[in-house]
Amino acid sequence: ARLDSTGAHDVRAVVVRGLLVDVATLPPHEPGWVTRVGSRLRGRYLRFTESGSFVVVVDGLLLLMAVAKVLFAVGLATDGRGIRGFAEWASVVSSLVAGVLIVIGAIRLRRSRLDALRWFDRGLLVEILVTQVFVFQQRQLEGLAGLVWTIVVWLLVRSAMTAERERVSLEAADSVAPAARAVS
């Protein structure tokens, strides 16, 4: 179908078409439940991203997360004893850095969804690799719960980045195919 969409009819195209027709294929198999669930979730995500509420919901959730990070940092600083020790300073500073990176992503969301997701990814990685390490050192159970939540959000952002890359490449391929037909 892709070869036909290019409109190519020269000798190479005829040879390639013949090779493609003669290639033996494996019989189709039923995908596993993980693949089916993943496909359904990806389809729902793609439909949701086309709605007008997508930017508002993502902005709201991630800005809420950024505000929570800043409040966490301020809470540590004003808990009566101030910020004590390297671990608390590292938690506060890295939490602020993660919050700023997430806010940058939220600002960029209206212009470029993929660029915004990259900023969210950076903020979440700072949160996972720096902040949560020091939070865990200070408060083990709270640190573990925060780490699990942040990893879940990070996995969702990474999945959204993959879906956005696929969408961009499909849009580029679809825009090239009509241009190729018009040239031939």
mmCIF file of N, CA and C in Angstrom, residues 57-135:
data_model
loop_
_atom_site.group_PDB
_atom_site.id
_atom_site.type_symbol
_atom_site.label_atom_id
_atom_site.label_comp_id
_atom_site.label_asym_id
_atom_site.label_seq_id
_atom_site.Cartn_x
_atom_site.Cartn_y
_atom_site.Cartn_z
ATOM 1 N N VAL A 57 -5.835 19.658 31.026
ATOM 2 C CA VAL A 57 -5.669 18.582 32.003
ATOM 3 C C VAL A 57 -4.192 18.341 32.302
ATOM 4 N N VAL A 58 -3.373 18.214 31.257
ATOM 5 C CA VAL A 58 -1.948 17.955 31.465
ATOM 6 C C VAL A 58 -1.294 19.134 32.178
ATOM 7 N N ASP A 59 -1.600 20.351 31.729
ATOM 8 C CA ASP A 59 -1.073 21.537 32.417
ATOM 9 C C ASP A 59 -1.462 21.514 33.887
ATOM 10 N N GLY A 60 -2.722 21.254 34.150
ATOM 11 C CA GLY A 60 -3.208 21.264 35.527
ATOM 12 C C GLY A 60 -2.521 20.230 36.396
ATOM 13 N N LEU A 61 -2.431 18.991 35.903
ATOM 14 C CA LEU A 61 -1.817 17.929 36.698
ATOM 15 C C LEU A 61 -0.334 18.185 36.956
ATOM 16 N N LEU A 62 0.374 18.563 35.905
ATOM 17 C CA LEU A 62 1.810 18.749 36.086
ATOM 18 C C LEU A 62 2.130 20.034 36.839
ATOM 19 N N LEU A 63 1.321 21.065 36.664
ATOM 20 C CA LEU A 63 1.531 22.266 37.473
ATOM 21 C C LEU A 63 1.199 21.990 38.936
ATOM 22 N N LEU A 64 0.182 21.171 39.172
ATOM 23 C CA LEU A 64 -0.123 20.766 40.539
ATOM 24 C C LEU A 64 1.053 20.002 41.149
ATOM 25 N N MET A 65 1.655 19.145 40.342
ATOM 26 C CA MET A 65 2.824 18.406 40.812
ATOM 27 C C MET A 65 3.989 19.358 41.092
ATOM 28 N N ALA A 66 4.196 20.336 40.220
ATOM 29 C CA ALA A 66 5.273 21.305 40.425
ATOM 30 C C ALA A 66 5.022 22.133 41.685
ATOM 31 N N VAL A 67 3.778 22.559 41.888
ATOM 32 C CA VAL A 67 3.435 23.329 43.094
ATOM 33 C C VAL A 67 3.660 22.474 44.337
ATOM 34 N N ALA A 68 3.300 21.202 44.267
ATOM 35 C CA ALA A 68 3.524 20.304 45.399
ATOM 36 C C ALA A 68 5.010 20.195 45.722
ATOM 37 N N LYS A 69 5.832 20.158 44.688
ATOM 38 C CA LYS A 69 7.278 20.076 44.898
ATOM 39 C C LYS A 69 7.795 21.338 45.572
ATOM 40 N N VAL A 70 7.322 22.493 45.114
ATOM 41 C CA VAL A 70 7.757 23.760 45.707
ATOM 42 C C VAL A 70 7.255 23.845 47.151
ATOM 43 N N LEU A 71 6.004 23.447 47.395
ATOM 44 C CA LEU A 71 5.474 23.462 48.764
ATOM 45 C C LEU A 71 6.236 22.495 49.668
ATOM 46 N N PHE A 72 6.626 21.359 49.116
ATOM 47 C CA PHE A 72 7.443 20.420 49.876
ATOM 48 C C PHE A 72 8.755 21.082 50.289
ATOM 49 N N ALA A 73 9.383 21.773 49.332
ATOM 50 C CA ALA A 73 10.655 22.444 49.622
ATOM 51 C C ALA A 73 10.461 23.531 50.672
ATOM 52 N N VAL A 74 9.409 24.322 50.522
ATOM 53 C CA VAL A 74 9.127 25.395 51.492
ATOM 54 C C VAL A 74 8.776 24.781 52.847
ATOM 55 N N GLY A 75 8.028 23.693 52.853
ATOM 56 C CA GLY A 75 7.672 23.020 54.101
ATOM 57 C C GLY A 75 8.888 22.532 54.860
ATOM 58 N N LEU A 76 9.859 21.996 54.131
ATOM 59 C CA LEU A 76 11.090 21.569 54.791
ATOM 60 C C LEU A 76 11.847 22.759 55.376
ATOM 61 N N ALA A 77 11.811 23.873 54.631
ATOM 62 C CA ALA A 77 12.553 25.048 55.079
ATOM 63 C C ALA A 77 11.899 25.715 56.280
ATOM 64 N N THR A 78 10.589 25.575 56.421
ATOM 65 C CA THR A 78 9.877 26.304 57.479
ATOM 66 C C THR A 78 9.252 25.383 58.519
ATOM 67 N N ASP A 79 9.788 24.201 58.680
ATOM 68 C CA ASP A 79 9.185 23.265 59.625
ATOM 69 C C ASP A 79 9.566 23.541 61.080
ATOM 70 N N GLY A 80 10.093 24.704 61.345
ATOM 71 C CA GLY A 80 10.412 25.067 62.721
ATOM 72 C C GLY A 80 11.897 24.988 63.007
ATOM 73 N N ARG A 81 12.540 24.008 62.418
ATOM 74 C CA ARG A 81 13.966 23.885 62.677
ATOM 75 C C ARG A 81 14.811 24.362 61.512
ATOM 76 N N GLY A 82 14.149 24.755 60.430
ATOM 77 C CA GLY A 82 14.896 25.206 59.255
ATOM 78 C C GLY A 82 15.465 24.022 58.482
ATOM 79 N N ILE A 83 16.241 24.338 57.500
ATOM 80 C CA ILE A 83 16.856 23.283 56.679
ATOM 81 C C ILE A 83 18.166 22.900 57.357
ATOM 82 N N ARG A 84 18.279 21.643 57.711
ATOM 83 C CA ARG A 84 19.466 21.172 58.418
ATOM 84 C C ARG A 84 20.121 20.055 57.623
ATOM 85 N N GLY A 85 21.352 20.168 57.441
ATOM 86 C CA GLY A 85 22.127 19.104 56.818
ATOM 87 C C GLY A 85 22.046 19.094 55.307
ATOM 88 N N PHE A 86 22.994 18.361 54.750
ATOM 89 C CA PHE A 86 23.119 18.281 53.301
ATOM 90 C C PHE A 86 21.903 17.629 52.658
ATOM 91 N N ALA A 87 21.379 16.579 53.261
ATOM 92 C CA ALA A 87 20.249 15.844 52.667
ATOM 93 C C ALA A 87 19.022 16.736 52.526
ATOM 94 N N GLU A 88 18.724 17.553 53.517
ATOM 95 C CA GLU A 88 17.572 18.453 53.414
ATOM 96 C C GLU A 88 17.827 19.539 52.375
ATOM 97 N N TRP A 89 19.034 20.092 52.354
ATOM 98 C CA TRP A 89 19.347 21.097 51.331
ATOM 99 C C TRP A 89 19.225 20.491 49.937
ATOM 100 N N ALA A 90 19.757 19.292 49.757
ATOM 101 C CA ALA A 90 19.677 18.637 48.450
ATOM 102 C C ALA A 90 18.224 18.370 48.066
ATOM 103 N N SER A 91 17.402 17.963 49.026
ATOM 104 C CA SER A 91 15.977 17.730 48.749
ATOM 105 C C SER A 91 15.288 19.008 48.308
ATOM 106 N N VAL A 92 15.544 20.094 49.018
ATOM 107 C CA VAL A 92 14.893 21.369 48.714
ATOM 108 C C VAL A 92 15.332 21.882 47.345
ATOM 109 N N VAL A 93 16.638 21.913 47.115
ATOM 110 C CA VAL A 93 17.147 22.468 45.847
ATOM 111 C C VAL A 93 16.706 21.605 44.666
ATOM 112 N N SER A 94 16.845 20.282 44.773
ATOM 113 C CA SER A 94 16.460 19.426 43.647
ATOM 114 C C SER A 94 14.954 19.445 43.424
ATOM 115 N N SER A 95 14.175 19.597 44.477
ATOM 116 C CA SER A 95 12.725 19.701 44.335
ATOM 117 C C SER A 95 12.356 20.986 43.600
ATOM 118 N N LEU A 96 13.032 22.065 43.935
ATOM 119 C CA LEU A 96 12.795 23.333 43.225
ATOM 120 C C LEU A 96 13.203 23.220 41.755
ATOM 121 N N VAL A 97 14.347 22.602 41.496
ATOM 122 C CA VAL A 97 14.804 22.429 40.110
ATOM 123 C C VAL A 97 13.789 21.590 39.329
ATOM 124 N N ALA A 98 13.326 20.486 39.911
ATOM 125 C CA ALA A 98 12.335 19.641 39.242
ATOM 126 C C ALA A 98 11.057 20.422 38.975
ATOM 127 N N GLY A 99 10.622 21.215 39.944
ATOM 128 C CA GLY A 99 9.421 22.028 39.758
ATOM 129 C C GLY A 99 9.576 23.037 38.633
ATOM 130 N N VAL A 100 10.739 23.688 38.560
ATOM 131 C CA VAL A 100 10.986 24.667 37.486
ATOM 132 C C VAL A 100 10.979 23.982 36.126
ATOM 133 N N LEU A 101 11.596 22.814 36.017
ATOM 134 C CA LEU A 101 11.610 22.092 34.736
ATOM 135 C C LEU A 101 10.196 21.696 34.307
ATOM 136 N N ILE A 102 9.376 21.289 35.248
ATOM 137 C CA ILE A 102 7.990 20.929 34.934
ATOM 138 C C ILE A 102 7.198 22.157 34.507
ATOM 139 N N VAL A 103 7.422 23.295 35.158
ATOM 140 C CA VAL A 103 6.732 24.534 34.770
ATOM 141 C C VAL A 103 7.160 24.954 33.360
ATOM 142 N N ILE A 104 8.444 24.814 33.030
ATOM 143 C CA ILE A 104 8.905 25.123 31.662
ATOM 144 C C ILE A 104 8.161 24.238 30.662
ATOM 145 N N GLY A 105 8.009 22.960 30.992
ATOM 146 C CA GLY A 105 7.262 22.055 30.113
ATOM 147 C C GLY A 105 5.821 22.492 29.942
ATOM 148 N N ALA A 106 5.199 22.914 31.034
ATOM 149 C CA ALA A 106 3.806 23.366 30.952
ATOM 150 C C ALA A 106 3.690 24.606 30.077
ATOM 151 N N ILE A 107 4.656 25.496 30.166
ATOM 152 C CA ILE A 107 4.639 26.699 29.327
ATOM 153 C C ILE A 107 4.795 26.327 27.860
ATOM 154 N N ARG A 108 5.609 25.339 27.555
ATOM 155 C CA ARG A 108 5.872 24.942 26.164
ATOM 156 C C ARG A 108 4.797 24.023 25.576
ATOM 157 N N LEU A 109 3.880 23.552 26.406
ATOM 158 C CA LEU A 109 2.886 22.580 25.952
ATOM 159 C C LEU A 109 2.015 23.116 24.825
ATOM 160 N N ARG A 110 1.675 24.378 24.868
ATOM 161 C CA ARG A 110 0.808 24.940 23.818
ATOM 162 C C ARG A 110 1.516 25.027 22.469
ATOM 163 N N ARG A 111 2.847 25.190 22.475
ATOM 164 C CA ARG A 111 3.595 25.314 21.223
ATOM 165 C C ARG A 111 4.007 23.964 20.647
ATOM 166 N N SER A 112 4.558 23.109 21.484
ATOM 167 C CA SER A 112 5.044 21.818 21.004
ATOM 168 C C SER A 112 4.846 20.767 22.093
ATOM 169 N N ARG A 113 3.965 19.852 21.834
ATOM 170 C CA ARG A 113 3.654 18.817 22.817
ATOM 171 C C ARG A 113 4.889 17.962 23.118
ATOM 172 N N LEU A 114 5.642 17.579 22.077
ATOM 173 C CA LEU A 114 6.811 16.739 22.277
ATOM 174 C C LEU A 114 7.896 17.482 23.062
ATOM 175 N N ASP A 115 8.112 18.741 22.758
ATOM 176 C CA ASP A 115 9.089 19.541 23.496
ATOM 177 C C ASP A 115 8.671 19.659 24.966
ATOM 178 N N ALA A 116 7.405 19.887 25.220
ATOM 179 C CA ALA A 116 6.909 19.980 26.598
ATOM 180 C C ALA A 116 7.116 18.667 27.338
ATOM 181 N N LEU A 117 6.833 17.561 26.669
ATOM 182 C CA LEU A 117 7.018 16.255 27.303
ATOM 183 C C LEU A 117 8.482 16.014 27.649
ATOM 184 N N ARG A 118 9.389 16.503 26.813
ATOM 185 C CA ARG A 118 10.824 16.374 27.125
ATOM 186 C C ARG A 118 11.173 17.131 28.407
ATOM 187 N N TRP A 119 10.604 18.333 28.584
ATOM 188 C CA TRP A 119 10.851 19.101 29.805
ATOM 189 C C TRP A 119 10.240 18.404 31.020
ATOM 190 N N PHE A 120 9.037 17.842 30.859
ATOM 191 C CA PHE A 120 8.433 17.084 31.948
ATOM 192 C C PHE A 120 9.325 15.898 32.316
ATOM 193 N N ASP A 121 9.848 15.221 31.300
ATOM 194 C CA ASP A 121 10.736 14.082 31.498
ATOM 195 C C ASP A 121 11.967 14.502 32.307
ATOM 196 N N ARG A 122 12.566 15.618 31.938
ATOM 197 C CA ARG A 122 13.746 16.109 32.658
ATOM 198 C C ARG A 122 13.411 16.389 34.122
ATOM 199 N N GLY A 123 12.303 17.061 34.356
ATOM 200 C CA GLY A 123 11.910 17.369 35.729
ATOM 201 C C GLY A 123 11.652 16.116 36.546
ATOM 202 N N LEU A 124 10.990 15.148 35.938
ATOM 203 C CA LEU A 124 10.695 13.909 36.658
ATOM 204 C C LEU A 124 11.964 13.096 36.919
ATOM 205 N N LEU A 125 12.913 13.134 35.980
ATOM 206 C CA LEU A 125 14.177 12.434 36.215
ATOM 207 C C LEU A 125 14.965 13.069 37.349
ATOM 208 N N VAL A 126 14.966 14.408 37.440
ATOM 209 C CA VAL A 126 15.609 15.068 38.578
ATOM 210 C C VAL A 126 14.921 14.622 39.866
ATOM 211 N N GLU A 127 13.607 14.568 39.824
ATOM 212 C CA GLU A 127 12.845 14.146 41.004
ATOM 213 C C GLU A 127 13.198 12.712 41.400
ATOM 214 N N ILE A 128 13.252 11.806 40.424
ATOM 215 C CA ILE A 128 13.519 10.399 40.717
ATOM 216 C C ILE A 128 14.972 10.182 41.152
ATOM 217 N N LEU A 129 15.909 10.739 40.387
ATOM 218 C CA LEU A 129 17.321 10.412 40.599
ATOM 219 C C LEU A 129 18.004 11.235 41.688
ATOM 220 N N VAL A 130 17.426 12.391 42.047
ATOM 221 C CA VAL A 130 18.070 13.219 43.068
ATOM 222 C C VAL A 130 17.147 13.397 44.270
ATOM 223 N N THR A 131 16.010 14.043 44.055
ATOM 224 C CA THR A 131 15.148 14.394 45.182
ATOM 225 C C THR A 131 14.721 13.170 45.974
ATOM 226 N N GLN A 132 14.212 12.153 45.288
ATOM 227 C CA GLN A 132 13.682 10.988 45.996
ATOM 228 C C GLN A 132 14.759 10.226 46.759
ATOM 229 N N VAL A 133 16.003 10.294 46.299
ATOM 230 C CA VAL A 133 17.098 9.639 47.019
ATOM 231 C C VAL A 133 17.252 10.274 48.401
ATOM 232 N N PHE A 134 17.238 11.609 48.437
ATOM 233 C CA PHE A 134 17.421 12.299 49.712
ATOM 234 C C PHE A 134 16.166 12.233 50.586
ATOM 235 N N VAL A 135 15.003 12.247 49.966
ATOM 236 C CA VAL A 135 13.771 12.090 50.741
ATOM 237 C C VAL A 135 13.743 10.702 51.382
#
